[in-house]
Amino acid sequence: MIWLLLIFILFAFLMGFFQLPIWLMSSVLVFVLVFFMARNPLLFGKDTEKMMLYLRKSKAQYLQFLHHFLQGDLSAAEHAAGNIRSKKTKQIALSMLLMERKQYGKAKELLQKMGGHKTKWYALSDIAINEGDVGAFEANRAKISDTFFINMLEVDQAVYAGEKEKAVMLLENMIPKLRGYKLLSTAQYRKQILEGRV
């Protein structure tokens, strides 16, 4: 990814140096963006198997973490999370692991260190559901504007209440409208519920 961007910057510099027309430079930019989006199924992909294969083959530690996490292999996911270089990304990965292991106190401590972001508010809302803290749930949910996360909280509430058929139905209604990583995570969540792992 970094090499692709460096090559693109060098190419843009050379085009500017030789004073090529703007329309040609814009065309090259659009081509590179489309090429990148086509190669990365996590952006707009509809095939969950291709996305899992992409995660498995990726050399990026966070993507390897996601692959192991979505497969339910938490020890391998923890190992991959330990190798993530970005502090923010590492915190997100570790909080996901703590929540999956139902270590909500540690997860909350870690999430409080993170800046305000929709994933933070979603995670804190999900923890509040599992701890039965209605006040914290409402306070954190009010900070979320993304409809995907709001719908996922509705699914989480159904799972917590033991209404697994309702949760599966909600996920099945969401799946046709989603693409990329949101589709993959929704499909994997549905699979976990059907297999009784949630």
Short mmCIF file of C-alpha atoms in Angstrom, two decimals:
data_model
loop_
_atom_site.label_atom_id
_atom_site.label_comp_id
_atom_site.label_asym_id
_atom_site.label_seq_id
_atom_site.Cartn_x
_atom_site.Cartn_y
_atom_site.Cartn_z
CA MET A 1 0.00 0.00 0.00
CA ILE A 2 2.75 2.47 0.97
CA TRP A 3 4.76 1.52 -2.12
CA LEU A 4 1.72 2.13 -4.30
CA LEU A 5 1.28 5.60 -2.84
CA LEU A 6 4.99 6.43 -3.23
CA ILE A 7 4.95 5.31 -6.86
CA PHE A 8 1.80 7.38 -7.42
CA ILE A 9 3.42 10.49 -5.87
CA LEU A 10 6.56 10.00 -8.00
CA PHE A 11 4.42 9.55 -11.11
CA ALA A 12 2.41 12.69 -10.29
CA PHE A 13 5.65 14.64 -9.79
CA LEU A 14 6.98 13.47 -13.16
CA MET A 15 3.72 14.38 -14.90
CA GLY A 16 3.88 17.85 -13.34
CA PHE A 17 7.56 18.22 -14.26
CA PHE A 18 6.82 17.42 -17.91
CA GLN A 19 3.74 19.69 -17.76
CA LEU A 20 1.23 17.12 -18.96
CA PRO A 21 -2.39 18.28 -19.26
CA ILE A 22 -4.60 18.30 -16.15
CA TRP A 23 -7.15 15.96 -17.74
CA LEU A 24 -4.43 13.32 -18.18
CA MET A 25 -3.31 13.69 -14.56
CA SER A 26 -6.93 13.43 -13.37
CA SER A 27 -7.50 10.35 -15.52
CA VAL A 28 -4.45 8.65 -14.03
CA LEU A 29 -5.64 9.51 -10.50
CA VAL A 30 -9.10 8.04 -11.17
CA PHE A 31 -7.55 4.92 -12.71
CA VAL A 32 -5.27 4.35 -9.70
CA LEU A 33 -8.16 4.84 -7.24
CA VAL A 34 -10.41 2.42 -9.14
CA PHE A 35 -7.55 -0.09 -9.38
CA PHE A 36 -6.92 0.12 -5.62
CA MET A 37 -10.63 -0.24 -4.78
CA ALA A 38 -10.97 -3.24 -7.10
CA ARG A 39 -8.01 -4.99 -5.46
CA ASN A 40 -9.30 -4.46 -1.92
CA PRO A 41 -12.58 -6.36 -1.39
CA LEU A 42 -12.92 -4.93 2.15
CA LEU A 43 -14.02 -1.60 0.67
CA PHE A 44 -16.96 -2.49 -1.59
CA GLY A 45 -16.84 -6.28 -1.94
CA LYS A 46 -19.96 -8.46 -1.85
CA ASP A 47 -18.25 -11.87 -1.65
CA THR A 48 -17.48 -12.75 1.99
CA GLU A 49 -15.28 -15.71 1.00
CA LYS A 50 -13.05 -13.43 -1.09
CA MET A 51 -12.85 -11.01 1.82
CA MET A 52 -11.80 -13.75 4.26
CA LEU A 53 -9.21 -14.98 1.74
CA TYR A 54 -7.92 -11.41 1.38
CA LEU A 55 -7.61 -11.12 5.18
CA ARG A 56 -5.86 -14.48 5.44
CA LYS A 57 -3.30 -13.63 2.74
CA SER A 58 -2.67 -10.09 3.96
CA LYS A 59 0.70 -9.28 5.52
CA ALA A 60 -0.77 -6.39 7.54
CA GLN A 61 -0.98 -7.39 11.20
CA TYR A 62 -4.37 -5.75 11.78
CA LEU A 63 -5.90 -7.61 8.85
CA GLN A 64 -4.38 -10.86 10.14
CA PHE A 65 -5.87 -10.03 13.53
CA LEU A 66 -9.29 -9.52 11.92
CA HIS A 67 -9.02 -12.86 10.11
CA HIS A 68 -8.27 -14.78 13.31
CA PHE A 69 -10.83 -12.79 15.31
CA LEU A 70 -13.64 -13.39 12.83
CA GLN A 71 -12.75 -17.09 12.68
CA GLY A 72 -13.00 -17.27 16.48
CA ASP A 73 -9.30 -18.12 17.03
CA LEU A 74 -8.71 -15.68 19.89
CA SER A 75 -5.20 -16.86 20.82
CA ALA A 76 -3.93 -16.31 17.26
CA ALA A 77 -5.81 -12.99 17.17
CA GLU A 78 -4.11 -11.92 20.41
CA HIS A 79 -0.71 -12.81 18.95
CA ALA A 80 -1.43 -10.79 15.80
CA ALA A 81 -2.72 -7.86 17.90
CA GLY A 82 0.58 -7.79 19.79
CA ASN A 83 2.41 -7.15 16.52
CA ILE A 84 0.25 -4.20 15.39
CA ARG A 85 2.38 -1.05 15.22
CA SER A 86 -0.27 1.68 15.28
CA LYS A 87 -1.20 2.51 18.88
CA LYS A 88 -4.82 3.39 18.04
CA THR A 89 -5.35 0.28 15.93
CA LYS A 90 -3.75 -1.88 18.62
CA GLN A 91 -6.12 -0.42 21.24
CA ILE A 92 -9.12 -1.18 19.03
CA ALA A 93 -7.93 -4.77 18.50
CA LEU A 94 -7.24 -5.33 22.21
CA SER A 95 -10.62 -3.89 23.20
CA MET A 96 -12.33 -6.25 20.73
CA LEU A 97 -10.51 -9.20 22.32
CA LEU A 98 -11.40 -8.09 25.85
CA MET A 99 -15.07 -7.70 24.90
CA GLU A 100 -15.13 -11.12 23.22
CA ARG A 101 -13.71 -12.63 26.42
CA LYS A 102 -16.31 -10.70 28.46
CA GLN A 103 -13.63 -8.76 30.38
CA TYR A 104 -15.74 -5.62 30.30
CA GLY A 105 -13.94 -3.71 33.07
CA LYS A 106 -10.58 -3.91 31.28
CA ALA A 107 -12.23 -3.13 27.95
CA LYS A 108 -13.85 0.02 29.39
CA GLU A 109 -10.51 1.19 30.81
CA LEU A 110 -8.87 0.76 27.42
CA LEU A 111 -11.75 2.42 25.55
CA GLN A 112 -11.67 5.46 27.87
CA LYS A 113 -8.08 6.12 26.71
CA MET A 114 -9.23 6.36 23.10
CA GLY A 115 -10.52 9.53 21.48
CA GLY A 116 -14.20 10.00 20.73
CA HIS A 117 -15.05 7.82 17.75
CA LYS A 118 -18.14 5.90 16.64
CA THR A 119 -16.47 2.53 17.29
CA LYS A 120 -15.67 3.63 20.86
CA TRP A 121 -19.30 4.66 21.52
CA TYR A 122 -20.56 1.45 19.93
CA ALA A 123 -18.23 -0.68 22.08
CA LEU A 124 -19.22 1.17 25.27
CA SER A 125 -22.91 0.79 24.36
CA ASP A 126 -22.42 -2.93 23.77
CA ILE A 127 -20.67 -3.29 27.14
CA ALA A 128 -23.55 -1.41 28.80
CA ILE A 129 -26.02 -3.87 27.23
CA ASN A 130 -24.09 -6.83 28.62
CA GLU A 131 -23.77 -5.22 32.05
CA GLY A 132 -27.44 -4.19 32.14
CA ASP A 133 -26.54 -0.50 32.57
CA VAL A 134 -29.42 1.30 30.83
CA GLY A 135 -28.13 4.81 31.66
CA ALA A 136 -24.67 4.18 30.17
CA PHE A 137 -26.27 2.52 27.14
CA GLU A 138 -28.50 5.52 26.41
CA ALA A 139 -25.66 8.01 26.97
CA ASN A 140 -23.28 6.21 24.62
CA ARG A 141 -25.90 5.34 22.02
CA ALA A 142 -26.89 9.01 21.75
CA LYS A 143 -23.37 9.76 20.46
CA ILE A 144 -23.71 7.34 17.52
CA SER A 145 -25.11 8.62 14.24
CA ASP A 146 -24.02 5.74 11.97
CA THR A 147 -27.10 3.63 11.14
CA PHE A 148 -24.98 0.47 10.82
CA PHE A 149 -23.86 0.71 14.45
CA ILE A 150 -27.36 1.63 15.63
CA ASN A 151 -28.74 -1.46 13.87
CA MET A 152 -25.96 -3.62 15.33
CA LEU A 153 -26.86 -2.40 18.82
CA GLU A 154 -30.43 -3.54 18.18
CA VAL A 155 -29.05 -6.97 17.24
CA ASP A 156 -26.87 -7.00 20.38
CA GLN A 157 -29.92 -6.20 22.52
CA ALA A 158 -31.84 -9.08 20.94
CA VAL A 159 -28.94 -11.48 21.57
CA TYR A 160 -28.63 -10.30 25.19
CA ALA A 161 -32.38 -10.81 25.69
CA GLY A 162 -32.09 -14.37 24.33
CA GLU A 163 -34.11 -13.56 21.19
CA LYS A 164 -31.64 -15.17 18.78
CA GLU A 165 -34.20 -15.69 15.99
CA LYS A 166 -34.96 -11.97 16.05
CA ALA A 167 -31.22 -11.16 15.99
CA VAL A 168 -30.68 -13.42 12.95
CA MET A 169 -33.67 -11.86 11.19
CA LEU A 170 -32.31 -8.34 11.84
CA LEU A 171 -28.91 -9.34 10.47
CA GLU A 172 -30.47 -10.99 7.40
CA ASN A 173 -32.37 -7.74 6.70
CA MET A 174 -29.11 -5.76 6.94
CA ILE A 175 -26.92 -8.04 4.79
CA PRO A 176 -28.34 -7.17 1.31
CA LYS A 177 -27.69 -3.44 1.92
CA LEU A 178 -24.08 -3.81 3.06
CA ARG A 179 -20.70 -4.04 1.34
CA GLY A 180 -17.12 -4.58 2.35
CA TYR A 181 -16.04 -5.05 5.94
CA LYS A 182 -19.50 -4.22 7.33
CA LEU A 183 -20.98 -7.04 5.26
CA LEU A 184 -18.25 -9.45 6.37
CA SER A 185 -18.64 -8.66 10.07
CA THR A 186 -22.44 -8.92 9.85
CA ALA A 187 -22.28 -12.27 8.02
CA GLN A 188 -19.77 -13.63 10.56
CA TYR A 189 -21.92 -12.44 13.49
CA ARG A 190 -24.94 -14.19 11.96
CA LYS A 191 -22.86 -17.37 11.56
CA GLN A 192 -21.74 -17.20 15.22
CA ILE A 193 -25.35 -16.86 16.41
CA LEU A 194 -26.52 -19.78 14.26
CA GLU A 195 -23.64 -21.96 15.51
CA GLY A 196 -24.44 -21.05 19.13
CA ARG A 197 -21.10 -19.33 19.76
CA VAL A 198 -22.82 -16.13 20.93
#
